[in-house]
PDB file of C-alpha atoms in Angstrom:
ATOM      1  CA  UNK M   1      -0.155  -0.093   0.167  1.00 61.00           C
ATOM      2  CA  UNK M   2       2.943   2.354   0.440  1.00 64.00           C
ATOM      3  CA  UNK M   3       4.248   2.201  -2.900  1.00 72.00           C
ATOM      4  CA  UNK M   4       1.089   2.380  -4.571  1.00 78.00           C
ATOM      5  CA  UNK M   5       0.454   5.443  -2.334  1.00 75.00           C
ATOM      6  CA  UNK M   6       3.556   7.244  -3.158  1.00 73.00           C
ATOM      7  CA  UNK M   7       3.131   6.088  -7.127  1.00 78.00           C
ATOM      8  CA  UNK M   8      -0.162   7.526  -7.402  1.00 80.00           C
ATOM      9  CA  UNK M   9       0.936  10.773  -5.443  1.00 77.00           C
ATOM     10  CA  UNK M  10       3.909  10.916  -8.029  1.00 78.00           C
ATOM     11  CA  UNK M  11       2.010  10.248 -11.047  1.00 84.00           C
ATOM     12  CA  UNK M  12       0.086  13.444 -10.534  1.00 85.00           C
ATOM     13  CA  UNK M  13       2.461  15.524  -9.184  1.00 83.00           C
ATOM     14  CA  UNK M  14       4.983  14.370 -12.198  1.00 85.00           C
ATOM     15  CA  UNK M  15       1.796  15.503 -14.868  1.00 87.00           C
ATOM     16  CA  UNK M  16       1.528  18.566 -12.869  1.00 86.00           C
ATOM     17  CA  UNK M  17       4.965  19.459 -12.382  1.00 86.00           C
ATOM     18  CA  UNK M  18       5.451  18.908 -16.831  1.00 88.00           C
ATOM     19  CA  UNK M  19       2.131  21.432 -17.262  1.00 86.00           C
ATOM     20  CA  UNK M  20       4.093  23.890 -14.879  1.00 86.00           C
ATOM     21  CA  UNK M  21       7.734  23.651 -16.800  1.00 85.00           C
ATOM     22  CA  UNK M  22       6.643  24.008 -20.494  1.00 87.00           C
ATOM     23  CA  UNK M  23       4.419  27.071 -19.476  1.00 87.00           C
ATOM     24  CA  UNK M  24       7.570  28.676 -16.875  1.00 82.00           C
ATOM     25  CA  UNK M  25      10.695  27.542 -18.787  1.00 80.00           C
ATOM     26  CA  UNK M  26      12.169  26.810 -15.319  1.00 83.00           C
ATOM     27  CA  UNK M  27      15.017  25.225 -14.984  1.00 82.00           C
ATOM     28  CA  UNK M  28      14.245  24.038 -11.558  1.00 83.00           C
ATOM     29  CA  UNK M  29      10.973  23.346 -12.961  1.00 85.00           C
ATOM     30  CA  UNK M  30      11.761  20.882 -15.637  1.00 85.00           C
ATOM     31  CA  UNK M  31      14.158  19.306 -12.669  1.00 84.00           C
ATOM     32  CA  UNK M  32      11.465  18.354 -10.782  1.00 83.00           C
ATOM     33  CA  UNK M  33       9.203  17.381 -13.139  1.00 85.00           C
ATOM     34  CA  UNK M  34      12.216  14.872 -14.127  1.00 84.00           C
ATOM     35  CA  UNK M  35      12.591  14.146 -10.665  1.00 79.00           C
ATOM     36  CA  UNK M  36       8.830  13.234 -10.250  1.00 83.00           C
ATOM     37  CA  UNK M  37       8.694  10.739 -13.660  1.00 84.00           C
ATOM     38  CA  UNK M  38      11.741   9.319 -12.578  1.00 81.00           C
ATOM     39  CA  UNK M  39       9.979   8.398  -9.164  1.00 80.00           C
ATOM     40  CA  UNK M  40       6.466   7.239 -10.804  1.00 82.00           C
ATOM     41  CA  UNK M  41       9.022   4.890 -13.201  1.00 80.00           C
ATOM     42  CA  UNK M  42      11.041   3.790 -10.223  1.00 78.00           C
ATOM     43  CA  UNK M  43       7.598   2.853  -8.091  1.00 80.00           C
ATOM     44  CA  UNK M  44       6.659   0.453 -10.971  1.00 84.00           C
ATOM     45  CA  UNK M  45       9.897  -1.421 -10.369  1.00 82.00           C
ATOM     46  CA  UNK M  46       9.265  -1.054  -6.472  1.00 82.00           C
ATOM     47  CA  UNK M  47       6.078  -2.886  -7.199  1.00 84.00           C
ATOM     48  CA  UNK M  48       7.692  -5.746  -8.999  1.00 84.00           C
ATOM     49  CA  UNK M  49       9.902  -6.201  -6.299  1.00 83.00           C
ATOM     50  CA  UNK M  50       7.122  -6.460  -3.727  1.00 80.00           C
ATOM     51  CA  UNK M  51       5.440  -9.268  -5.815  1.00 82.00           C
ATOM     52  CA  UNK M  52       8.782 -11.167  -6.975  1.00 79.00           C
ATOM     53  CA  UNK M  53      10.375 -11.340  -3.188  1.00 78.00           C
ATOM     54  CA  UNK M  54       7.032 -12.380  -1.927  1.00 77.00           C
ATOM     55  CA  UNK M  55       6.708 -15.781  -4.237  1.00 81.00           C
ATOM     56  CA  UNK M  56       6.908 -19.154  -2.648  1.00 78.00           C
ATOM     57  CA  UNK M  57      10.085 -21.403  -2.247  1.00 78.00           C
ATOM     58  CA  UNK M  58       9.742 -24.202  -4.778  1.00 77.00           C
ATOM     59  CA  UNK M  59      12.491 -27.049  -5.171  1.00 77.00           C
ATOM     60  CA  UNK M  60      14.863 -24.939  -7.653  1.00 81.00           C
ATOM     61  CA  UNK M  61      14.653 -22.158  -5.006  1.00 82.00           C
ATOM     62  CA  UNK M  62      14.643 -23.060  -1.431  1.00 79.00           C
ATOM     63  CA  UNK M  63      15.219 -20.186   0.464  1.00 81.00           C
ATOM     64  CA  UNK M  64      12.728 -17.992  -1.657  1.00 82.00           C
ATOM     65  CA  UNK M  65      12.730 -15.338  -4.013  1.00 85.00           C
ATOM     66  CA  UNK M  66      13.235 -12.528  -1.262  1.00 85.00           C
ATOM     67  CA  UNK M  67      16.148 -11.690  -3.085  1.00 87.00           C
ATOM     68  CA  UNK M  68      14.871 -10.375  -6.283  1.00 89.00           C
ATOM     69  CA  UNK M  69      13.492  -7.712  -4.375  1.00 88.00           C
ATOM     70  CA  UNK M  70      16.538  -6.169  -3.415  1.00 91.00           C
ATOM     71  CA  UNK M  71      17.760  -6.567  -7.326  1.00 90.00           C
ATOM     72  CA  UNK M  72      14.677  -4.622  -8.880  1.00 89.00           C
ATOM     73  CA  UNK M  73      15.234  -2.532  -6.260  1.00 88.00           C
ATOM     74  CA  UNK M  74      18.578  -1.490  -7.000  1.00 90.00           C
ATOM     75  CA  UNK M  75      17.218  -0.914 -10.666  1.00 88.00           C
ATOM     76  CA  UNK M  76      14.734   1.661  -9.010  1.00 85.00           C
ATOM     77  CA  UNK M  77      17.705   2.957  -6.934  1.00 87.00           C
ATOM     78  CA  UNK M  78      19.773   3.418 -10.377  1.00 86.00           C
ATOM     79  CA  UNK M  79      16.541   5.035 -12.396  1.00 81.00           C
ATOM     80  CA  UNK M  80      16.607   7.675  -9.659  1.00 81.00           C
ATOM     81  CA  UNK M  81      21.089   8.090 -10.449  1.00 81.00           C
ATOM     82  CA  UNK M  82      20.037   7.975 -14.264  1.00 79.00           C
ATOM     83  CA  UNK M  83      16.610   9.632 -15.322  1.00 76.00           C
ATOM     84  CA  UNK M  84      16.466  12.107 -12.054  1.00 79.00           C
ATOM     85  CA  UNK M  85      20.067  13.131 -11.045  1.00 84.00           C
ATOM     86  CA  UNK M  86      21.744  13.460 -14.300  1.00 85.00           C
ATOM     87  CA  UNK M  87      19.025  14.528 -16.358  1.00 82.00           C
ATOM     88  CA  UNK M  88      18.696  17.610 -13.385  1.00 83.00           C
ATOM     89  CA  UNK M  89      22.168  18.619 -13.537  1.00 88.00           C
ATOM     90  CA  UNK M  90      22.732  18.344 -17.157  1.00 86.00           C
ATOM     91  CA  UNK M  91      20.131  20.721 -17.951  1.00 80.00           C
ATOM     92  CA  UNK M  92      20.694  22.911 -14.570  1.00 84.00           C
ATOM     93  CA  UNK M  93      24.493  23.428 -16.244  1.00 88.00           C
ATOM     94  CA  UNK M  94      23.502  23.931 -19.992  1.00 83.00           C
ATOM     95  CA  UNK M  95      20.976  26.900 -18.438  1.00 80.00           C
ATOM     96  CA  UNK M  96      23.608  28.530 -16.067  1.00 82.00           C
ATOM     97  CA  UNK M  97      23.945  31.185 -18.885  1.00 73.00           C
ATOM     98  CA  UNK M  98      20.848  31.805 -20.329  1.00 70.00           C
ATOM     99  CA  UNK M  99      19.161  35.193 -19.390  1.00 70.00           C
ATOM    100  CA  UNK M 100      15.997  33.868 -19.460  1.00 72.00           C
ATOM    101  CA  UNK M 101      12.946  34.795 -16.678  1.00 68.00           C
ATOM    102  CA  UNK M 102      10.565  32.664 -15.198  1.00 70.00           C
ATOM    103  CA  UNK M 103       7.475  33.159 -16.981  1.00 75.00           C
ATOM    104  CA  UNK M 104       4.187  32.801 -14.460  1.00 78.00           C
ATOM    105  CA  UNK M 105       5.976  31.904 -11.581  1.00 81.00           C
ATOM    106  CA  UNK M 106       2.281  32.154  -9.954  1.00 86.00           C
ATOM    107  CA  UNK M 107       1.754  28.232 -11.754  1.00 87.00           C
ATOM    108  CA  UNK M 108       4.987  27.695 -10.670  1.00 85.00           C
ATOM    109  CA  UNK M 109       4.218  27.931  -6.883  1.00 89.00           C
ATOM    110  CA  UNK M 110       1.008  26.842  -7.185  1.00 89.00           C
ATOM    111  CA  UNK M 111       2.174  23.861  -8.346  1.00 88.00           C
ATOM    112  CA  UNK M 112       4.764  23.455  -6.180  1.00 89.00           C
ATOM    113  CA  UNK M 113       2.142  23.706  -3.409  1.00 91.00           C
ATOM    114  CA  UNK M 114       0.210  21.209  -4.660  1.00 87.00           C
ATOM    115  CA  UNK M 115       3.171  18.773  -5.077  1.00 87.00           C
ATOM    116  CA  UNK M 116       3.974  19.253  -1.547  1.00 90.00           C
ATOM    117  CA  UNK M 117       1.090  18.238   0.055  1.00 89.00           C
ATOM    118  CA  UNK M 118       0.541  15.199  -2.130  1.00 84.00           C
ATOM    119  CA  UNK M 119       4.174  14.250  -1.173  1.00 84.00           C
ATOM    120  CA  UNK M 120       3.946  15.146   2.235  1.00 88.00           C
ATOM    121  CA  UNK M 121       0.848  13.227   2.425  1.00 85.00           C
ATOM    122  CA  UNK M 122       2.820  10.007   0.985  1.00 83.00           C
ATOM    123  CA  UNK M 123       6.101  10.814   2.792  1.00 89.00           C
ATOM    124  CA  UNK M 124       3.789  11.151   6.214  1.00 91.00           C
ATOM    125  CA  UNK M 125       2.295   7.278   5.897  1.00 88.00           C
ATOM    126  CA  UNK M 126       5.844   6.031   5.334  1.00 89.00           C
ATOM    127  CA  UNK M 127       6.987   7.872   8.183  1.00 93.00           C
ATOM    128  CA  UNK M 128       4.309   6.919  10.414  1.00 93.00           C
ATOM    129  CA  UNK M 129       4.451   3.152   9.465  1.00 92.00           C
ATOM    130  CA  UNK M 130       9.027   3.493  10.129  1.00 93.00           C
ATOM    131  CA  UNK M 131       7.963   5.001  13.460  1.00 94.00           C
ATOM    132  CA  UNK M 132       5.605   2.410  14.150  1.00 93.00           C
ATOM    133  CA  UNK M 133       8.274  -0.534  13.135  1.00 91.00           C
ATOM    134  CA  UNK M 134      11.061   0.971  14.755  1.00 90.00           C
ATOM    135  CA  UNK M 135       9.560   1.161  18.524  1.00 90.00           C
ATOM    136  CA  UNK M 136       8.501  -2.156  18.216  1.00 85.00           C
ATOM    137  CA  UNK M 137      12.656  -2.645  17.256  1.00 81.00           C
ATOM    138  CA  UNK M 138      13.696  -0.155  20.324  1.00 82.00           C
ATOM    139  CA  UNK M 139      15.332   1.601  17.523  1.00 85.00           C
ATOM    140  CA  UNK M 140      15.299   5.207  15.726  1.00 90.00           C
ATOM    141  CA  UNK M 141      13.000   5.680  13.105  1.00 93.00           C
ATOM    142  CA  UNK M 142      16.641   6.775  11.017  1.00 92.00           C
ATOM    143  CA  UNK M 143      18.333   4.008  12.149  1.00 91.00           C
ATOM    144  CA  UNK M 144      15.199   1.692  10.984  1.00 91.00           C
ATOM    145  CA  UNK M 145      15.223   2.852   8.001  1.00 93.00           C
ATOM    146  CA  UNK M 146      18.595   2.744   7.284  1.00 92.00           C
ATOM    147  CA  UNK M 147      19.093  -0.411   8.259  1.00 89.00           C
ATOM    148  CA  UNK M 148      15.576  -2.529   7.199  1.00 90.00           C
ATOM    149  CA  UNK M 149      15.269  -5.371   5.207  1.00 90.00           C
ATOM    150  CA  UNK M 150      11.992  -4.025   3.833  1.00 90.00           C
ATOM    151  CA  UNK M 151      13.708  -2.222   0.484  1.00 89.00           C
ATOM    152  CA  UNK M 152      10.846  -0.831  -0.508  1.00 86.00           C
ATOM    153  CA  UNK M 153       9.775   0.774   2.285  1.00 89.00           C
ATOM    154  CA  UNK M 154      13.190   2.559   3.061  1.00 91.00           C
ATOM    155  CA  UNK M 155      13.033   3.526  -1.315  1.00 88.00           C
ATOM    156  CA  UNK M 156       9.587   4.815  -0.655  1.00 86.00           C
ATOM    157  CA  UNK M 157      11.030   7.072   2.573  1.00 92.00           C
ATOM    158  CA  UNK M 158      13.922   8.198   0.806  1.00 92.00           C
ATOM    159  CA  UNK M 159      12.489   9.574  -1.911  1.00 86.00           C
ATOM    160  CA  UNK M 160       9.111  11.195  -1.181  1.00 87.00           C
ATOM    161  CA  UNK M 161      11.950  12.693   1.751  1.00 92.00           C
ATOM    162  CA  UNK M 162      13.963  13.873  -1.348  1.00 90.00           C
ATOM    163  CA  UNK M 163      10.695  15.285  -2.735  1.00 87.00           C
ATOM    164  CA  UNK M 164       9.825  17.343  -0.153  1.00 92.00           C
ATOM    165  CA  UNK M 165      13.594  19.023  -0.118  1.00 93.00           C
ATOM    166  CA  UNK M 166      13.539  19.012  -3.377  1.00 89.00           C
ATOM    167  CA  UNK M 167      10.364  21.576  -3.774  1.00 89.00           C
ATOM    168  CA  UNK M 168      11.362  23.420  -1.293  1.00 92.00           C
ATOM    169  CA  UNK M 169      14.923  23.941  -3.191  1.00 92.00           C
ATOM    170  CA  UNK M 170      13.313  24.652  -6.418  1.00 88.00           C
ATOM    171  CA  UNK M 171      10.345  26.887  -5.073  1.00 89.00           C
ATOM    172  CA  UNK M 172      13.741  28.730  -3.205  1.00 92.00           C
ATOM    173  CA  UNK M 173      15.338  29.285  -6.556  1.00 90.00           C
ATOM    174  CA  UNK M 174      12.672  30.164  -9.059  1.00 87.00           C
ATOM    175  CA  UNK M 175      12.215  33.111  -5.627  1.00 90.00           C
ATOM    176  CA  UNK M 176      15.621  34.205  -5.740  1.00 90.00           C
ATOM    177  CA  UNK M 177      15.288  34.532  -9.761  1.00 85.00           C
ATOM    178  CA  UNK M 178      12.435  37.131  -8.861  1.00 85.00           C
ATOM    179  CA  UNK M 179      14.169  38.688  -6.202  1.00 87.00           C
ATOM    180  CA  UNK M 180      17.514  39.129  -7.567  1.00 87.00           C
ATOM    181  CA  UNK M 181      17.164  38.745 -11.107  1.00 83.00           C
ATOM    182  CA  UNK M 182      19.623  36.245 -11.981  1.00 84.00           C
ATOM    183  CA  UNK M 183      18.648  33.799 -14.187  1.00 79.00           C
ATOM    184  CA  UNK M 184      21.603  31.781 -12.935  1.00 86.00           C
ATOM    185  CA  UNK M 185      19.415  30.718  -9.228  1.00 88.00           C
ATOM    186  CA  UNK M 186      17.041  28.823 -11.309  1.00 83.00           C
ATOM    187  CA  UNK M 187      20.147  26.870 -12.509  1.00 86.00           C
ATOM    188  CA  UNK M 188      21.627  26.807  -9.844  1.00 89.00           C
ATOM    189  CA  UNK M 189      17.657  24.661  -8.486  1.00 87.00           C
ATOM    190  CA  UNK M 190      18.271  22.880 -10.683  1.00 86.00           C
ATOM    191  CA  UNK M 191      21.764  21.313  -9.949  1.00 91.00           C
ATOM    192  CA  UNK M 192      21.080  21.306  -6.111  1.00 92.00           C
ATOM    193  CA  UNK M 193      18.014  18.726  -7.159  1.00 88.00           C
ATOM    194  CA  UNK M 194      20.308  16.890  -9.225  1.00 89.00           C
ATOM    195  CA  UNK M 195      22.877  16.526  -6.482  1.00 92.00           C
ATOM    196  CA  UNK M 196      19.945  15.608  -3.639  1.00 91.00           C
ATOM    197  CA  UNK M 197      18.821  12.969  -5.817  1.00 88.00           C
ATOM    198  CA  UNK M 198      22.331  11.597  -6.826  1.00 91.00           C
ATOM    199  CA  UNK M 199      23.126  11.256  -2.906  1.00 92.00           C
ATOM    200  CA  UNK M 200      19.424   9.695  -2.400  1.00 91.00           C
ATOM    201  CA  UNK M 201      20.341   7.468  -4.984  1.00 90.00           C
ATOM    202  CA  UNK M 202      24.271   6.129  -3.667  1.00 92.00           C
ATOM    203  CA  UNK M 203      22.457   5.300  -0.341  1.00 93.00           C
ATOM    204  CA  UNK M 204      19.508   3.287  -1.681  1.00 93.00           C
ATOM    205  CA  UNK M 205      22.483   1.594  -4.214  1.00 93.00           C
ATOM    206  CA  UNK M 206      24.738   1.004  -1.093  1.00 93.00           C
ATOM    207  CA  UNK M 207      21.760  -0.348   0.853  1.00 92.00           C
ATOM    208  CA  UNK M 208      20.660  -2.971  -2.067  1.00 91.00           C
ATOM    209  CA  UNK M 209      24.198  -4.081  -2.302  1.00 91.00           C
ATOM    210  CA  UNK M 210      24.616  -5.287   0.577  1.00 90.00           C
ATOM    211  CA  UNK M 211      21.568  -7.680   1.303  1.00 91.00           C
ATOM    212  CA  UNK M 212      22.232  -8.663  -2.799  1.00 89.00           C
ATOM    213  CA  UNK M 213      25.976 -10.040  -1.923  1.00 86.00           C
ATOM    214  CA  UNK M 214      25.120 -10.497   1.840  1.00 80.00           C
ATOM    215  CA  UNK M 215      24.904  -8.484   5.361  1.00 78.00           C
ATOM    216  CA  UNK M 216      25.692  -9.568   8.512  1.00 76.00           C
ATOM    217  CA  UNK M 217      22.521  -9.618  10.768  1.00 80.00           C
ATOM    218  CA  UNK M 218      23.181  -6.941  13.516  1.00 82.00           C
ATOM    219  CA  UNK M 219      23.616  -7.458  17.299  1.00 83.00           C
ATOM    220  CA  UNK M 220      19.865  -6.491  18.148  1.00 83.00           C
ATOM    221  CA  UNK M 221      18.762  -9.000  15.621  1.00 86.00           C
ATOM    222  CA  UNK M 222      21.296 -11.516  16.377  1.00 88.00           C
ATOM    223  CA  UNK M 223      20.313 -11.230  20.465  1.00 88.00           C
ATOM    224  CA  UNK M 224      16.725 -11.542  19.490  1.00 86.00           C
ATOM    225  CA  UNK M 225      16.967 -14.961  17.656  1.00 89.00           C
ATOM    226  CA  UNK M 226      19.263 -16.323  20.071  1.00 89.00           C
ATOM    227  CA  UNK M 227      17.206 -15.322  22.723  1.00 88.00           C
ATOM    228  CA  UNK M 228      13.922 -16.584  21.129  1.00 87.00           C
ATOM    229  CA  UNK M 229      15.563 -19.988  20.398  1.00 88.00           C
ATOM    230  CA  UNK M 230      16.357 -20.171  24.523  1.00 87.00           C
ATOM    231  CA  UNK M 231      13.207 -19.425  25.261  1.00 86.00           C
ATOM    232  CA  UNK M 232      11.919 -22.939  23.687  1.00 84.00           C
ATOM    233  CA  UNK M 233      11.094 -25.588  25.835  1.00 85.00           C
ATOM    234  CA  UNK M 234      12.749 -27.987  24.027  1.00 84.00           C
ATOM    235  CA  UNK M 235      16.551 -26.359  23.596  1.00 86.00           C
ATOM    236  CA  UNK M 236      18.923 -26.191  26.469  1.00 86.00           C
ATOM    237  CA  UNK M 237      21.936 -24.010  24.995  1.00 86.00           C
ATOM    238  CA  UNK M 238      22.638 -22.631  21.320  1.00 89.00           C
ATOM    239  CA  UNK M 239      26.882 -22.808  20.891  1.00 89.00           C
ATOM    240  CA  UNK M 240      26.383 -21.858  17.261  1.00 90.00           C
ATOM    241  CA  UNK M 241      24.212 -19.132  15.419  1.00 91.00           C
ATOM    242  CA  UNK M 242      24.217 -17.955  11.387  1.00 90.00           C
ATOM    243  CA  UNK M 243      21.379 -15.659  10.525  1.00 90.00           C
ATOM    244  CA  UNK M 244      21.359 -14.219   6.604  1.00 88.00           C
ATOM    245  CA  UNK M 245      18.275 -12.347   4.953  1.00 90.00           C
ATOM    246  CA  UNK M 246      17.115 -14.089   2.016  1.00 88.00           C
ATOM    247  CA  UNK M 247      14.371 -11.184   1.097  1.00 88.00           C
ATOM    248  CA  UNK M 248      12.642  -7.695   2.753  1.00 88.00           C
ATOM    249  CA  UNK M 249      12.189  -9.335   6.211  1.00 86.00           C
ATOM    250  CA  UNK M 250      13.141 -12.886   5.613  1.00 87.00           C
ATOM    251  CA  UNK M 251      16.109 -14.628   7.722  1.00 89.00           C
ATOM    252  CA  UNK M 252      17.665 -18.223   6.976  1.00 89.00           C
ATOM    253  CA  UNK M 253      18.785 -19.369   9.941  1.00 90.00           C
ATOM    254  CA  UNK M 254      21.790 -21.470  10.768  1.00 90.00           C
ATOM    255  CA  UNK M 255      21.695 -22.876  14.604  1.00 91.00           C
ATOM    256  CA  UNK M 256      23.793 -25.456  16.344  1.00 89.00           C
ATOM    257  CA  UNK M 257      21.836 -26.782  19.966  1.00 86.00           C
ATOM    258  CA  UNK M 258      21.480 -28.680  22.829  1.00 84.00           C
ATOM    259  CA  UNK M 259      18.543 -30.398  23.179  1.00 82.00           C
ATOM    260  CA  UNK M 260      16.976 -31.106  26.819  1.00 77.00           C
ATOM    261  CA  UNK M 261      17.038 -34.460  27.656  1.00 73.00           C
ATOM    262  CA  UNK M 262      19.033 -37.859  26.798  1.00 70.00           C
ATOM    263  CA  UNK M 263      16.936 -39.084  24.082  1.00 66.00           C
ATOM    264  CA  UNK M 264      17.634 -42.197  21.620  1.00 68.00           C
ATOM    265  CA  UNK M 265      19.268 -40.874  17.708  1.00 54.00           C
ATOM    266  CA  UNK M 266      15.830 -41.668  16.398  1.00 64.00           C
ATOM    267  CA  UNK M 267      14.121 -39.373  18.572  1.00 76.00           C
ATOM    268  CA  UNK M 268      16.548 -36.374  18.514  1.00 77.00           C
ATOM    269  CA  UNK M 269      16.357 -36.034  14.983  1.00 78.00           C
ATOM    270  CA  UNK M 270      12.656 -36.127  15.660  1.00 82.00           C
ATOM    271  CA  UNK M 271      12.615 -33.642  18.024  1.00 84.00           C
ATOM    272  CA  UNK M 272      15.173 -31.764  16.103  1.00 85.00           C
ATOM    273  CA  UNK M 273      12.643 -31.664  13.123  1.00 86.00           C
ATOM    274  CA  UNK M 274       9.681 -30.683  15.376  1.00 87.00           C
ATOM    275  CA  UNK M 275      11.368 -27.837  16.459  1.00 87.00           C
ATOM    276  CA  UNK M 276      12.659 -26.544  13.523  1.00 87.00           C
ATOM    277  CA  UNK M 277       8.777 -26.451  12.195  1.00 88.00           C
ATOM    278  CA  UNK M 278       8.264 -24.391  14.965  1.00 88.00           C
ATOM    279  CA  UNK M 279      11.044 -21.689  14.149  1.00 88.00           C
ATOM    280  CA  UNK M 280       9.845 -22.210  10.626  1.00 86.00           C
ATOM    281  CA  UNK M 281       5.910 -21.006  11.353  1.00 87.00           C
ATOM    282  CA  UNK M 282       7.423 -17.298  12.437  1.00 86.00           C
ATOM    283  CA  UNK M 283       6.117 -15.061   9.772  1.00 83.00           C
ATOM    284  CA  UNK M 284       9.841 -13.942   9.188  1.00 86.00           C
ATOM    285  CA  UNK M 285      11.381 -17.687   9.199  1.00 87.00           C
ATOM    286  CA  UNK M 286      12.134 -19.031   5.587  1.00 85.00           C
ATOM    287  CA  UNK M 287      14.421 -21.718   6.759  1.00 85.00           C
ATOM    288  CA  UNK M 288      15.965 -22.910   9.697  1.00 88.00           C
ATOM    289  CA  UNK M 289      18.402 -26.178   9.614  1.00 85.00           C
ATOM    290  CA  UNK M 290      19.159 -26.878  13.218  1.00 87.00           C
ATOM    291  CA  UNK M 291      22.129 -29.034  14.630  1.00 84.00           C
ATOM    292  CA  UNK M 292      23.476 -30.869  17.831  1.00 82.00           C
ATOM    293  CA  UNK M 293      25.856 -29.017  20.113  1.00 81.00           C
ATOM    294  CA  UNK M 294      29.150 -30.899  21.396  1.00 76.00           C
ATOM    295  CA  UNK M 295      29.163 -31.219  24.951  1.00 75.00           C
ATOM    296  CA  UNK M 296      32.627 -28.912  25.384  1.00 74.00           C
ATOM    297  CA  UNK M 297      31.347 -26.462  23.449  1.00 80.00           C
ATOM    298  CA  UNK M 298      30.764 -22.766  24.973  1.00 85.00           C
ATOM    299  CA  UNK M 299      27.510 -21.745  24.947  1.00 84.00           C
ATOM    300  CA  UNK M 300      26.390 -18.520  23.370  1.00 86.00           C
ATOM    301  CA  UNK M 301      25.532 -14.911  25.289  1.00 80.00           C
ATOM    302  CA  UNK M 302      22.970 -12.941  24.118  1.00 81.00           C
ATOM    303  CA  UNK M 303      22.267  -9.766  25.768  1.00 67.00           C
ATOM    304  CA  UNK M 304      24.765 -10.262  28.276  1.00 48.00           C
ATOM    305  CA  UNK M 305      22.199 -13.373  29.559  1.00 44.00           C
ATOM    306  CA  UNK M 306      22.236 -16.742  29.376  1.00 44.00           C
ATOM    307  CA  UNK M 307      19.340 -19.333  30.407  1.00 41.00           C
ATOM    308  CA  UNK M 308      20.080 -21.794  32.911  1.00 41.00           C
ATOM    309  CA  UNK M 309      20.332 -25.492  31.724  1.00 37.00           C
ATOM    310  CA  UNK M 310      16.749 -26.856  31.336  1.00 37.00           C
ATOM    311  CA  UNK M 311      14.831 -23.310  31.601  1.00 38.00           C
ATOM    312  CA  UNK M 312      11.609 -23.714  30.088  1.00 35.00           C
ATOM    313  CA  UNK M 313       9.651 -20.918  30.997  1.00 37.00           C
ATOM    314  CA  UNK M 314      11.113 -17.866  29.101  1.00 38.00           C
ATOM    315  CA  UNK M 315       8.858 -16.007  27.278  1.00 39.00           C
ATOM    316  CA  UNK M 316       9.999 -16.329  23.216  1.00 43.00           C
ATOM    317  CA  UNK M 317      10.701 -12.342  22.150  1.00 46.00           C
ATOM    318  CA  UNK M 318       9.615 -10.803  19.278  1.00 51.00           C
ATOM    319  CA  UNK M 319      12.054 -11.870  16.282  1.00 54.00           C
ATOM    320  CA  UNK M 320      12.161  -9.392  13.307  1.00 52.00           C
TER     321      UNK M 320
END
């Protein structure tokens, strides 16, 4: 829903900015129009990312298709850089020597104001969701947006934030053009919008590349997963834990554990499978592989707390 709202907002804004750019002949408005068309196109890639990443695992893809969401989001980020940043910067440079005044600036201000309302509504929706999820994880909103594996939410958050800042830059450059009579201010606004988009694109490209290559789980996530494992009645110790993102909010977990009791090999194998199924029932766990620990292997510590052997009354924390 976040992506759909952003797409509709960007589409309406792109049409309005294009109309204003034609009437006003403003370099800043051209940059803003390119920005919005790039964002609207990128939302399509993000919708594809959501759809592809949600496909269920099969024999050929035992860990699911989640990583395809990172790939499509990476393509969207490149779109911001090429269709938004480069076009805006190049157009601004070309217009630096121009001395033509901005025609009908009132039209430009009106379109920018409407665009600010629409972009603001989309950003507010993304911000509210980000704040809620950040509180659930005990994190700041900024840290959550940067670190989350929800690549579409991060993209919408950054794109809408950049759109709001870009609108202020465009409006300010047109106003400076009017006040000073220096047409270069309008071109400078276009360049600044392009540089802003370039920064956003680089951040999004870097985060998506990190998840595609394989980023390590944060200490907080590792602690939540480890504590959840120890909270299972059948698990006494955890001596090895590997966590890997295989998609947005999808985890692949490998752990070595010590089961409670001293059952026969056949019974232990069945108990291991039962525990794996219980863990895989969690909505963010794609696959989990458990094996038995050796007696002399040290226990892992999570949140500087170890569970006593045999403790079965712990409350399982939220894994996200």
